[in-house]
Coordinates of C-alpha atoms in Angstrom, one line a residue:
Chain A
X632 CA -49.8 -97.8 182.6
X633 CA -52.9 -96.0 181.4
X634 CA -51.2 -93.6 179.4
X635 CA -49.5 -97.0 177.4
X636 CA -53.1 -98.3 177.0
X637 CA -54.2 -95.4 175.2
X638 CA -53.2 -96.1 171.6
X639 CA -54.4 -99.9 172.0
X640 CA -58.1 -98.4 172.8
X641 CA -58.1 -95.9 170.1
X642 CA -57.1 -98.8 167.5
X643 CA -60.2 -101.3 168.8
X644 CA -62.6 -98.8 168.0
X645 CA -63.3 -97.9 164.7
X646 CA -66.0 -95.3 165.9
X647 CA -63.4 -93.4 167.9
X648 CA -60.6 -93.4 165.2
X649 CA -63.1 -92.3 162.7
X650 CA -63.9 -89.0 165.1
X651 CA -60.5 -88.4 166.2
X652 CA -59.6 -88.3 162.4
X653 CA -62.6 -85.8 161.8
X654 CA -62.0 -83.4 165.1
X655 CA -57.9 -83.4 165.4
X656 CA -58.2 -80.0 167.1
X657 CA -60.4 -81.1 169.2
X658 CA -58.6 -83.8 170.5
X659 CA -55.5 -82.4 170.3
X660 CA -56.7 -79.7 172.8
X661 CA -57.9 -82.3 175.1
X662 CA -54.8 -83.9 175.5
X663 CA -53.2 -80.9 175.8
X664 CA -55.1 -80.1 179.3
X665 CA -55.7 -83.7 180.3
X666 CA -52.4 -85.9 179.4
X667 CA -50.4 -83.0 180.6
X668 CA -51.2 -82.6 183.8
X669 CA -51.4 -86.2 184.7
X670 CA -48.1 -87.2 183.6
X671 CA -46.8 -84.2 186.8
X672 CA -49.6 -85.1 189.1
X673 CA -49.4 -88.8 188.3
X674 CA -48.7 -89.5 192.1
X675 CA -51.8 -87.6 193.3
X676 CA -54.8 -88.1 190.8
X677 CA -55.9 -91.3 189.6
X678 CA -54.9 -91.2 186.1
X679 CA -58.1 -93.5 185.3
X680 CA -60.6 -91.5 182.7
X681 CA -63.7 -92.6 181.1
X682 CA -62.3 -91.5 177.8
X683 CA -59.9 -94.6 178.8
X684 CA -62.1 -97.6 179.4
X685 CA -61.9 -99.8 176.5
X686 CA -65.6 -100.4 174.4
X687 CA -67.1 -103.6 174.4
X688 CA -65.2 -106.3 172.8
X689 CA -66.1 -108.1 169.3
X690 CA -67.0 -111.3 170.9
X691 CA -69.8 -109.0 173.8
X692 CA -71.0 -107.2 170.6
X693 CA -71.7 -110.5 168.7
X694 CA -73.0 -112.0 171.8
X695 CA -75.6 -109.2 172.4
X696 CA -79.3 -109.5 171.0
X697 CA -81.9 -108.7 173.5
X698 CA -84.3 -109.6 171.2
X699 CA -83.1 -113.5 170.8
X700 CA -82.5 -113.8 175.0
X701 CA -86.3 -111.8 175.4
X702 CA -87.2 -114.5 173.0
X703 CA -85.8 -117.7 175.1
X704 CA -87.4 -116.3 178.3
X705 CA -89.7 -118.6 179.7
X706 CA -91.6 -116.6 182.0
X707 CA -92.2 -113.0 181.7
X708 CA -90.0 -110.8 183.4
X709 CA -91.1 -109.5 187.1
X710 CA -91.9 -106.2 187.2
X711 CA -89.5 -104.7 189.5
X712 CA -86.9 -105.4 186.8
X713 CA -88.6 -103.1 184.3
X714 CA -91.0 -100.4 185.9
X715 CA -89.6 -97.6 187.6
X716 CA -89.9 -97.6 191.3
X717 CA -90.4 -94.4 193.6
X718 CA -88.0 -94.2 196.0
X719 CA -89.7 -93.9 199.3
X720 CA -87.3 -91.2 201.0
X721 CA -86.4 -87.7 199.5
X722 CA -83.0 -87.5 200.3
X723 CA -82.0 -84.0 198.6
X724 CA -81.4 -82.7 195.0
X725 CA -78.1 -84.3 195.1
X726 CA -79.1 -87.7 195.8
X727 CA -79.3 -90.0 192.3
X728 CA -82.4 -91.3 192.8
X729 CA -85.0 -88.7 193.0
X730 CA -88.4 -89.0 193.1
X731 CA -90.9 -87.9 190.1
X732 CA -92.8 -84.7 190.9
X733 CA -96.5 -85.1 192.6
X734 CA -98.0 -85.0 189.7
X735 CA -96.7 -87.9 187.7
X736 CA -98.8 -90.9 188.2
X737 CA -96.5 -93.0 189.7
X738 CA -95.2 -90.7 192.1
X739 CA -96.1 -92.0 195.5
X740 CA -97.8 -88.5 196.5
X741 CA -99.9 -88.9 193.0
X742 CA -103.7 -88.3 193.8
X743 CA -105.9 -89.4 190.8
X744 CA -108.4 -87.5 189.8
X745 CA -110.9 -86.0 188.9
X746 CA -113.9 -88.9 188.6
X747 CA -116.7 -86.6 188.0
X748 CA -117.7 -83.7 186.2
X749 CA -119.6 -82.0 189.3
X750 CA -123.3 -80.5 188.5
X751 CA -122.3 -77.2 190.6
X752 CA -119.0 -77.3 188.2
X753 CA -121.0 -77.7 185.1
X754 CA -123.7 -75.3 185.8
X755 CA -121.1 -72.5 186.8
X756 CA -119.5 -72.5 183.5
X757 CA -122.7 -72.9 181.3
X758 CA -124.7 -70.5 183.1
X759 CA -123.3 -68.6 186.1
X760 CA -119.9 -67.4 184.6
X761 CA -121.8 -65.5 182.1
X762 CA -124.3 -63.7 184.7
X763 CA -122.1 -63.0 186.6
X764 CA -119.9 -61.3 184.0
X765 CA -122.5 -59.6 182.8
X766 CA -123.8 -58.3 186.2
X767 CA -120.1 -57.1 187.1
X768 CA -119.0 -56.0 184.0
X769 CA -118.6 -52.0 183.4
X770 CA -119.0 -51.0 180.3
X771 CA -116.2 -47.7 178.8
X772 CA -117.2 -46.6 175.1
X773 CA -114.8 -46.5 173.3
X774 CA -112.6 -43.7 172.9
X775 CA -113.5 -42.7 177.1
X776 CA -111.1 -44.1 180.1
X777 CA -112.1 -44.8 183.6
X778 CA -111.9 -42.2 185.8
X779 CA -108.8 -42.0 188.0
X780 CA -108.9 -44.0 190.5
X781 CA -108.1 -42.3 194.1
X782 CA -104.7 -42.6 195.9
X783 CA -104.1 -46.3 198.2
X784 CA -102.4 -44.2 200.5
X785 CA -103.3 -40.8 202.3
X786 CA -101.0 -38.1 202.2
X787 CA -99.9 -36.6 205.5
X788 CA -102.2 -32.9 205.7
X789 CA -99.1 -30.9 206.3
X790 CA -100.2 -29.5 209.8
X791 CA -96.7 -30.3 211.1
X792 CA -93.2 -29.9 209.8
X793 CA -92.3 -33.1 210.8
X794 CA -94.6 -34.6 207.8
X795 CA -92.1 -33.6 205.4
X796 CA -90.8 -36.8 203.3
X797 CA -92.5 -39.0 205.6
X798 CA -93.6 -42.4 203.9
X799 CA -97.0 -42.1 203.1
X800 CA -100.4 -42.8 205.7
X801 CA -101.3 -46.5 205.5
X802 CA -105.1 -46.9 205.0
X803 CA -107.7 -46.3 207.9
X804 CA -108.0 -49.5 210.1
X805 CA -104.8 -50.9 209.9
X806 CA -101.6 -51.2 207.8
X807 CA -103.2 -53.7 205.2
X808 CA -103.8 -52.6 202.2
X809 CA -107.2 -54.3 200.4
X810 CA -106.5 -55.4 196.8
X811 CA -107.7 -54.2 194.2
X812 CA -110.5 -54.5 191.7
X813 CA -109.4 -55.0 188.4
X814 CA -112.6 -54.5 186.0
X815 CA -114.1 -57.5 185.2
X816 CA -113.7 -59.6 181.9
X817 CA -114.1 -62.9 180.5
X818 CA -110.6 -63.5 181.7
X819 CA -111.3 -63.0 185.4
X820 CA -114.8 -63.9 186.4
X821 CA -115.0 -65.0 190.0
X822 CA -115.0 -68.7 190.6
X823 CA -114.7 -71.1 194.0
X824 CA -110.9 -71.6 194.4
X825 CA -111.0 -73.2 197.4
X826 CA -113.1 -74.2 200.4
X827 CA -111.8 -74.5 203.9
X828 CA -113.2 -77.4 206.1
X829 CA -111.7 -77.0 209.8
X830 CA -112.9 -77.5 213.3
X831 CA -111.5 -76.3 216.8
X832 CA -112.0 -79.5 219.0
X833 CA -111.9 -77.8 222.8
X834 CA -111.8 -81.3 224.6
X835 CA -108.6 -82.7 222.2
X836 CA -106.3 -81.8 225.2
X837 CA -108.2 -84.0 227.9
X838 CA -109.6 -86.9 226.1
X839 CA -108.4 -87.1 222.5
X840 CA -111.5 -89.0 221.1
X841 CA -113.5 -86.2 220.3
X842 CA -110.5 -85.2 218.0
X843 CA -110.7 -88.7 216.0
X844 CA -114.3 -88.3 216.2
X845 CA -114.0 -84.6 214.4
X846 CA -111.5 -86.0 212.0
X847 CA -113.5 -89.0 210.9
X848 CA -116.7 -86.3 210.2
X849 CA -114.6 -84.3 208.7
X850 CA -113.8 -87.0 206.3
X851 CA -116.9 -88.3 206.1
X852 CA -118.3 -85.3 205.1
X853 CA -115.7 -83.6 202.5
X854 CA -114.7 -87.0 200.6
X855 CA -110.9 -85.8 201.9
X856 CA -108.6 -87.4 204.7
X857 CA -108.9 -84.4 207.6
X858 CA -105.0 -83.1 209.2
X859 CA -104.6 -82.3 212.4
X860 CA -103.3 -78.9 213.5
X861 CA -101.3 -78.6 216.8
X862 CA -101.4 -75.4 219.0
X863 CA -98.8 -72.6 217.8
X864 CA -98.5 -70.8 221.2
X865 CA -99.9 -72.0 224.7
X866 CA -102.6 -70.3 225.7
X867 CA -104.1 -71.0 229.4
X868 CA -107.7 -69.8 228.7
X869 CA -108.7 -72.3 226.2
X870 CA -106.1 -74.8 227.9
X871 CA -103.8 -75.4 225.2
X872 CA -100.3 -76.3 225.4
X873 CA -97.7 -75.7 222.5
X874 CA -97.9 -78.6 220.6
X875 CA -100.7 -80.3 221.2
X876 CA -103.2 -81.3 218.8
X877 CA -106.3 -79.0 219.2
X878 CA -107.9 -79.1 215.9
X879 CA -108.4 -80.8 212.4
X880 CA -108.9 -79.0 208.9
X881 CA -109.2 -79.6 205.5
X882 CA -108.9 -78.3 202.4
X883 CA -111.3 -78.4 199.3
X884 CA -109.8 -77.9 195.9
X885 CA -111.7 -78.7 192.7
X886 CA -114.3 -81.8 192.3
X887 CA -114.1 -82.2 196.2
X888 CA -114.6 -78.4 196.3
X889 CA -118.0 -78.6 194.6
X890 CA -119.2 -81.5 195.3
X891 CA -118.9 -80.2 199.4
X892 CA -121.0 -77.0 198.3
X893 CA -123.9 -77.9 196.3
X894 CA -124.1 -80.6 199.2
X895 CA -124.5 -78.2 201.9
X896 CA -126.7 -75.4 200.2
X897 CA -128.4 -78.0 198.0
X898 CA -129.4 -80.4 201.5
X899 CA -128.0 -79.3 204.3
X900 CA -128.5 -75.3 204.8
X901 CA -132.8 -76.3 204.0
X902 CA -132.9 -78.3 207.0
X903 CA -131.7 -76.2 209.7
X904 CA -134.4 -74.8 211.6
X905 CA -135.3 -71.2 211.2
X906 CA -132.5 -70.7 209.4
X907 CA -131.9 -67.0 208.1
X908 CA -128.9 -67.5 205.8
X909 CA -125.3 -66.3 206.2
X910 CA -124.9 -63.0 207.8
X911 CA -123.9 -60.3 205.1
X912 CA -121.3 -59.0 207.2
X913 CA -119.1 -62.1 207.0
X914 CA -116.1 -62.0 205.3
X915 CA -112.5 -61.5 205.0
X916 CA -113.0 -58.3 202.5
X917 CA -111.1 -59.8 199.8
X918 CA -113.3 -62.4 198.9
X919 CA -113.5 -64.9 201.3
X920 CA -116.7 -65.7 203.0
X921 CA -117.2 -68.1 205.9
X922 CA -119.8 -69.4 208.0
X923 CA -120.3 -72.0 210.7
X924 CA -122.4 -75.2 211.4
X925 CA -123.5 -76.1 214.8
X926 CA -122.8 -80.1 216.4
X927 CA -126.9 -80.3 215.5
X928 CA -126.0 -79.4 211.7
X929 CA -123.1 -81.1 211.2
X930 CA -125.4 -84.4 212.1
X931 CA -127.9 -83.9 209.8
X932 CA -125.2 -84.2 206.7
X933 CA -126.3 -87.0 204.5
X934 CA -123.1 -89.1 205.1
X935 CA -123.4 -88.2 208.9
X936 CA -127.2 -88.9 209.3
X937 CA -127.0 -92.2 207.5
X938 CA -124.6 -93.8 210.0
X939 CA -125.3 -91.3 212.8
X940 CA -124.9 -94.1 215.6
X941 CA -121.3 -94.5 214.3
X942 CA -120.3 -91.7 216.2
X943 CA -120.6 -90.7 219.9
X944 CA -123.6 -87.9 219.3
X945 CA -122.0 -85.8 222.1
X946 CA -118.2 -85.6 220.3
X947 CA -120.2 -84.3 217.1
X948 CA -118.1 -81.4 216.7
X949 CA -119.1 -77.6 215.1
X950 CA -117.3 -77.1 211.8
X951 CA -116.4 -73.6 210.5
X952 CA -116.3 -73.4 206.5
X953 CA -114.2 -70.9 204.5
X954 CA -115.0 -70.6 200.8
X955 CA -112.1 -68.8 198.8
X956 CA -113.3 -67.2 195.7
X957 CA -110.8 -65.6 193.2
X958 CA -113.1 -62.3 193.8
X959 CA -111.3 -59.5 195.3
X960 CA -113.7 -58.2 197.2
X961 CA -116.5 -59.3 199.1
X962 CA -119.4 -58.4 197.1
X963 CA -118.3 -59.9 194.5
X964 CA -117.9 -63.4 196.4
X965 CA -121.1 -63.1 197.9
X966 CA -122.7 -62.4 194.3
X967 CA -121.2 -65.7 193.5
X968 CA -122.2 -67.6 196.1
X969 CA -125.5 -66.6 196.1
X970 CA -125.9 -67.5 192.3
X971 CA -124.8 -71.0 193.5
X972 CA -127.5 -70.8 196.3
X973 CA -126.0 -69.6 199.5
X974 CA -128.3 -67.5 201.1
X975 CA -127.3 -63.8 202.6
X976 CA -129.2 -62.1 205.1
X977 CA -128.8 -58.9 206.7
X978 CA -127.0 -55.9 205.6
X979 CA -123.7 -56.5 203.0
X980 CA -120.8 -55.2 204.2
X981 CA -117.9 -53.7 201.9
Chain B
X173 CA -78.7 -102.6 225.4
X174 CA -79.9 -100.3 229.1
X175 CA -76.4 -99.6 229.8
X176 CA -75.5 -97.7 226.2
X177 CA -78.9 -95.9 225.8
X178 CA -78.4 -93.5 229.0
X179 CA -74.9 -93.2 227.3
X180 CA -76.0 -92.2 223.5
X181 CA -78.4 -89.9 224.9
X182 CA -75.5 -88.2 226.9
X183 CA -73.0 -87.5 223.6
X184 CA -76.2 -86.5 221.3
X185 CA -75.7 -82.8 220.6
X186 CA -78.4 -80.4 221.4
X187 CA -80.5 -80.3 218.9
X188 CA -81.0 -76.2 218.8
X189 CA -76.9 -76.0 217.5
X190 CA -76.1 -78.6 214.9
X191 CA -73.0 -79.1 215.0
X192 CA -72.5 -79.9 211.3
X193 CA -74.5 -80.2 208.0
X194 CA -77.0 -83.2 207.6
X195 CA -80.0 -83.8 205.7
X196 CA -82.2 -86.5 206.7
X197 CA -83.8 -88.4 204.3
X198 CA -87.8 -87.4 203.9
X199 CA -90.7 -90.1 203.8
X200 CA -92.6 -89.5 200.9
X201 CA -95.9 -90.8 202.4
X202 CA -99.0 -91.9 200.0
X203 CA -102.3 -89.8 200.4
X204 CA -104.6 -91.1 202.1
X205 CA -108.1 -91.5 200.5
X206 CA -111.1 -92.0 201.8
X207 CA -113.1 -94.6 199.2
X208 CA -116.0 -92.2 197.3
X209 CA -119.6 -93.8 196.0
X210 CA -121.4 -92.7 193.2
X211 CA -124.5 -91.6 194.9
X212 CA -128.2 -90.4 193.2
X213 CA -129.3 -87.5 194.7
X214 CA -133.1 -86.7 194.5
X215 CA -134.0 -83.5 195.4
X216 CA -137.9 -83.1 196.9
X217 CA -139.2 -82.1 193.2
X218 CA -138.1 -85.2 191.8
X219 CA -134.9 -84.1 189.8
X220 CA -131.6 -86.1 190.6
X221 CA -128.3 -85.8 189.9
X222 CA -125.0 -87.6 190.9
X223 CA -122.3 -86.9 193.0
X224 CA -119.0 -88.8 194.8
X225 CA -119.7 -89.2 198.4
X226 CA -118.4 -91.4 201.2
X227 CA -121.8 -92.5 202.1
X228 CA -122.6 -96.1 200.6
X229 CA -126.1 -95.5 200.0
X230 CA -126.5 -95.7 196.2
X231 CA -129.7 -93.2 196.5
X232 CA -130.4 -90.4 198.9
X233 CA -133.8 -88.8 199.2
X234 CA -134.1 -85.4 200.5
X235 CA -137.3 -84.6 201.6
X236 CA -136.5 -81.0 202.5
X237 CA -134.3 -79.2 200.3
X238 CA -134.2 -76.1 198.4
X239 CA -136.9 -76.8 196.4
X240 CA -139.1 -77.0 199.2
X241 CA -137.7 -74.3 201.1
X242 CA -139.6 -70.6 201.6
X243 CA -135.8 -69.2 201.8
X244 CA -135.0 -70.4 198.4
X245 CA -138.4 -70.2 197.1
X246 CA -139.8 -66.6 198.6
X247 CA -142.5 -65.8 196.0
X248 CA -144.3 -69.0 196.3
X249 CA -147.5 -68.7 197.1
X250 CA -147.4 -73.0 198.2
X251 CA -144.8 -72.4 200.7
X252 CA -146.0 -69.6 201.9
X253 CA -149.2 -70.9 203.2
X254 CA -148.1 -74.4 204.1
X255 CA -148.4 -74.6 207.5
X256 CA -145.3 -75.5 209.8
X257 CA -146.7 -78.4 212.5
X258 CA -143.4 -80.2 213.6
X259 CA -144.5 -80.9 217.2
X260 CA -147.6 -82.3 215.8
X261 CA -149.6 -79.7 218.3
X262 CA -152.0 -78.1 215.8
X263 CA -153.3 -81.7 214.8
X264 CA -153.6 -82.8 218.8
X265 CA -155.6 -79.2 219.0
X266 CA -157.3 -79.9 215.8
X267 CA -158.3 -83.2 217.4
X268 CA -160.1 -82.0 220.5
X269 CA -161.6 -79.3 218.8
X270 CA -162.2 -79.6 215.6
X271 CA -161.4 -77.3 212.7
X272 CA -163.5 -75.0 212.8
X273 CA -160.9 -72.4 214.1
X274 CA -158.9 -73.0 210.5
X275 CA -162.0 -72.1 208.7
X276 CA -162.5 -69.0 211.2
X277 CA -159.1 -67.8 210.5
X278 CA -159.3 -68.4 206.6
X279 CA -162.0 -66.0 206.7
X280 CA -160.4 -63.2 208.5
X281 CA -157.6 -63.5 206.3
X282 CA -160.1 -63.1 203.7
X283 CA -161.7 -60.2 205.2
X284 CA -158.5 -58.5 205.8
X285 CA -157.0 -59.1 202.1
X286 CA -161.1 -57.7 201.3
X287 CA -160.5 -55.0 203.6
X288 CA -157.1 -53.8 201.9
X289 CA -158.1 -54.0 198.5
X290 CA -161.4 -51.5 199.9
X291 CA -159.1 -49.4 201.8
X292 CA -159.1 -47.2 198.7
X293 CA -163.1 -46.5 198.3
X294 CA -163.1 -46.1 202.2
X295 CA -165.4 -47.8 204.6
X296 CA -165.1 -46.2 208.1
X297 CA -167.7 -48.7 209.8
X298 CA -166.2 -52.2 208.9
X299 CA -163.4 -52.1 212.0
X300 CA -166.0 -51.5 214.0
X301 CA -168.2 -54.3 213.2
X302 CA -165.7 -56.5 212.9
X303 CA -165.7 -57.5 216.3
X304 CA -169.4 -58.2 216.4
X305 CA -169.2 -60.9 213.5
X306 CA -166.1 -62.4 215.0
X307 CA -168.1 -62.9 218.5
X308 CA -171.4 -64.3 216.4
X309 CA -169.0 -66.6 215.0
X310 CA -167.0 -68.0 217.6
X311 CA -170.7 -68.5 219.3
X312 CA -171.5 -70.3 217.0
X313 CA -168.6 -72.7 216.8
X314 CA -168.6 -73.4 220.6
X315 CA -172.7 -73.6 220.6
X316 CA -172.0 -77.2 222.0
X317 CA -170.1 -76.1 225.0
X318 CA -171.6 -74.6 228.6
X319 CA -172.5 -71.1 228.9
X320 CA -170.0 -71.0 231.1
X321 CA -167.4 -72.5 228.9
X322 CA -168.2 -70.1 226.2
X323 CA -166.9 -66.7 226.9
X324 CA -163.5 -68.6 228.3
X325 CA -163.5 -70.3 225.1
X326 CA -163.9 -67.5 222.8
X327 CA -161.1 -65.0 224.8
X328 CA -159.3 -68.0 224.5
X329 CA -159.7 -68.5 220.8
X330 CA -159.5 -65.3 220.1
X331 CA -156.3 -64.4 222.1
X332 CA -154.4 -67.6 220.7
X333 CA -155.5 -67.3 216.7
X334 CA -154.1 -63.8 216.8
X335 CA -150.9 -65.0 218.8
X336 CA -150.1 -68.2 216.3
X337 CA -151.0 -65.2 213.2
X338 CA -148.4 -62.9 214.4
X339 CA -146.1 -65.4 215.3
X340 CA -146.3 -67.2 211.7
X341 CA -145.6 -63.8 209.9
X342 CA -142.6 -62.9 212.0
X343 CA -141.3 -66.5 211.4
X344 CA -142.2 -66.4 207.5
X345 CA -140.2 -62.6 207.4

């Protein structure tokens, strides 16, 4: 039955005769693989094809101006029949709705932003970038290369015959290898890439206020909605069970980032009480430096302090706070941080 | 509705072995965000600047910040000397006694930055007559108290200036 449509479709559409008349190979190759075959597997395919469906009629294509029916509309259309709408599930790449990526604004997961150009932000790239490239920079003249830098890994000493085609010696303390230094241009200054916020709550297992409590500072304190982290193994000391929430954390990425940092050396590091500075040993050794605030500290941040009897003063918790640099070493973070005012006491480590 | 939930929970499979290919749909939640203020921040030397915070107050006021700071601030001289009274227990001193034992330790201060500036030309006989002037002086402050009073009053005086001055240099350092 289709195949006796065919000729009757090809004949209402004066687009389609005029390309059949213009490709004849094409077509003719085309019905070679398609007509063929259907007519022996007519009882097992559906002989239906789109190339089959007939175009819209002459009466449809007179009847259609959007522009005329737009016109004798009323009311406005509602918006659902126009704006694209999310769809709230991911249901795989194969699914025909998919949602738009993160970063399209009306993703669901879209976050807006940024507000606010950040002072600390500001001042970093008119000032700060440009010390600190100057203060890390090493200068070759031209014509001379660095000197070689030594091996990564050490070489077995040969003392034993069993050392022959051994893999080499991973560095002293440990199999890690630290990154490495590349010299410093105006490409790769160090700069804050990230800050972490988190808090071990010790009491979440018993009464689990004192975790809302820590998430609702957390908040309160970084402009950013705190997650809660469950326990990855149970361990009986610090009476945790596998699971269980024991702790909230959050992470700092650009205007929040900055706007956290100039907060706490700007305000909150002046008003602690004797306070030294951050030791010089902290740090990860590839440019990571963190510190801690006490329950007393944590209070005396300016969103805390101004609605201090919000909270239950003894579920205050102790926050620990990672700043990320892109520095690959820790002197280099710590030169940074302490051009943005964090203060290092002590001897420097690495 | 009790009789088939025992039931369904007997024929699920174990959720460790699937026993074929599924993929559940995902909720795409939205992000939660905590509303932000504009807020003024004035620092203790009067400049300001703005930043988003979650505290409604549309000014803050530091009074102690790192302008005000001897950590930040570590060659000046206005920090330095300003005197750290928290408790309030050098004014309640001041009030019963006066201050008389400022003036008294102002001067040997004095006489100590005098004494290191003459270290050079050398003057073997001032730390020994130090002492003397010291006690002339305390006598004279406490002239209004008992004889018996006096020499408790000056060990006293003596013992606790030299405490608080040791004390305030290891807290400065």
């Amino acid at each position: 039955m289709a195949s006796q449509r065919v000729p009757s479709v090809f004949q209402s559409l004066p687009l389609r005769k005029r390309d059949f008349h213009n490709f004849p190979c094409l077509c003719s190759c085309r019905k070679a693989s398609t007509f063929n075959g259907m007519t022996e597997l007519s009882e097992d395919v559906d002989p239906s094809s789109s190339m089959q469906i007939p175009g819209p009629s002459e009466e449809h294509l007179a009847s259609f101006d959007p522009i005329a029916r737009s016109k004798r509309r009323k009311r406005p259309l509602p918006s659902s029949r126009y704006k694209f709408r999310p769809p709230k599930y991911y249901r795989g790449p194969l699914h025909p709705h998919q949602p738009p990526p993160p970063t399209a604004p009306e993703s669901r997961e879209f976050i807006p932003g940024p507000f606010s150009l950040p002072r600390l932000q500001q001042t970093y790239h008119s000032t700060f970038a440009s010390d600190l490239l100057t203060l890390m920079y090493t200068h070759h003249p031209p014509g001379t290369l660095p000197g070689p830098s030594g091996p990564r890994l050490r070489s077995w000493d040969g003392s034993s015959p069993y050392h022959k085609n051994r893999p080499l010696r991973p560095p002293r303390g440990g199999p890690a290898l630290p990154l490495l230094r590349r010299p410093i241009t105006f490409r790769n200054i160090p700069r804050l890439e990230k800050i972490h916020v988190h808090s071990f709550v010790k009491e979440a297992g018993s009464d689990s206020a004192h975790l809302h409590v820590a998430g609702m500072i957390m908040q309160a304190i970084t402009n950013v909605r705190a997650t809660v982290f469950r326990a990855k193994h149970t361990i009986a000391n610090f009476n945790l069970r596998k699971g269980s929430p024991c702790s909230v954390g959050v992470e700092l990425r650009g205007e929040d980032m900055y706007n956290f940092l100039a907060k706490v050396t700007e305000v909150v590091m002046p008003r602690i009480k004797d306070y030294q500075g951050i030791s010089g040993k902290s740090g990860d050794s590839n440019g990571d430096i963190g510190w801690g605030f006490g329950p007393d500290t944590v209070g005396t941040f300016p969103e805390v302090e101004i609605n201090y009897d919000a909270y239950p003063s003894k579920m205050i918790p102790a926050v620990h706070i990672v700043v990320c640099t892109t520095a690959t070493n820790d002197k280099d973070a710590r030169l940074l941080l302490s051009s943005m005012g964090v203060p290092f006491y002590g001897k420097h480590m690495n | 509705m009790p009789l088939i939930a025992p039931l369904r929970r007997a024929c699920l499979p174990s959720p460790s072995i699937p026993q074929r290919q599924c993929r559940h749909a995902t909720v795409l939640r939205r992000p939660k965000r905590p509303y932000t203020f504009t807020q003024l921040v004035t620092l203790s030397d009067g400049s300001t600047y703005t930043h988003r915070t979650t505290s409604p107050a549309p000014v803050y006021t530091s009074t102690k910040d790192t302008r005000n700071t001897l950590l930040w601030n570590p060659s000046s001289q206005k920090l330095l000397t300003a005197e750290v009274d928290e408790a309030g227990k050098l004014r309640a001193f001041r009030d019963k006694f006066g201050r008389g034992w400022d003036a008294r330790r102002m001067e040997e201060k004095d006489a100590e930055e005098g004494k290191e500036e003459e270290e050079e030309p050398g003057e073997p006989g001032e730390p020994g007559k130090e002492p003397e002037e010291r006690e002339d002086n305390l006598m004279d402050l406490i002239s209004g108290f008992g004889l018996e009073a006096e020499g408790k009053g000056e060990a006293r005086g003596v013992r606790e200036g030299k405490g608080k001055s040791g004390k305030r240099k290891g807290g400065e350092r």
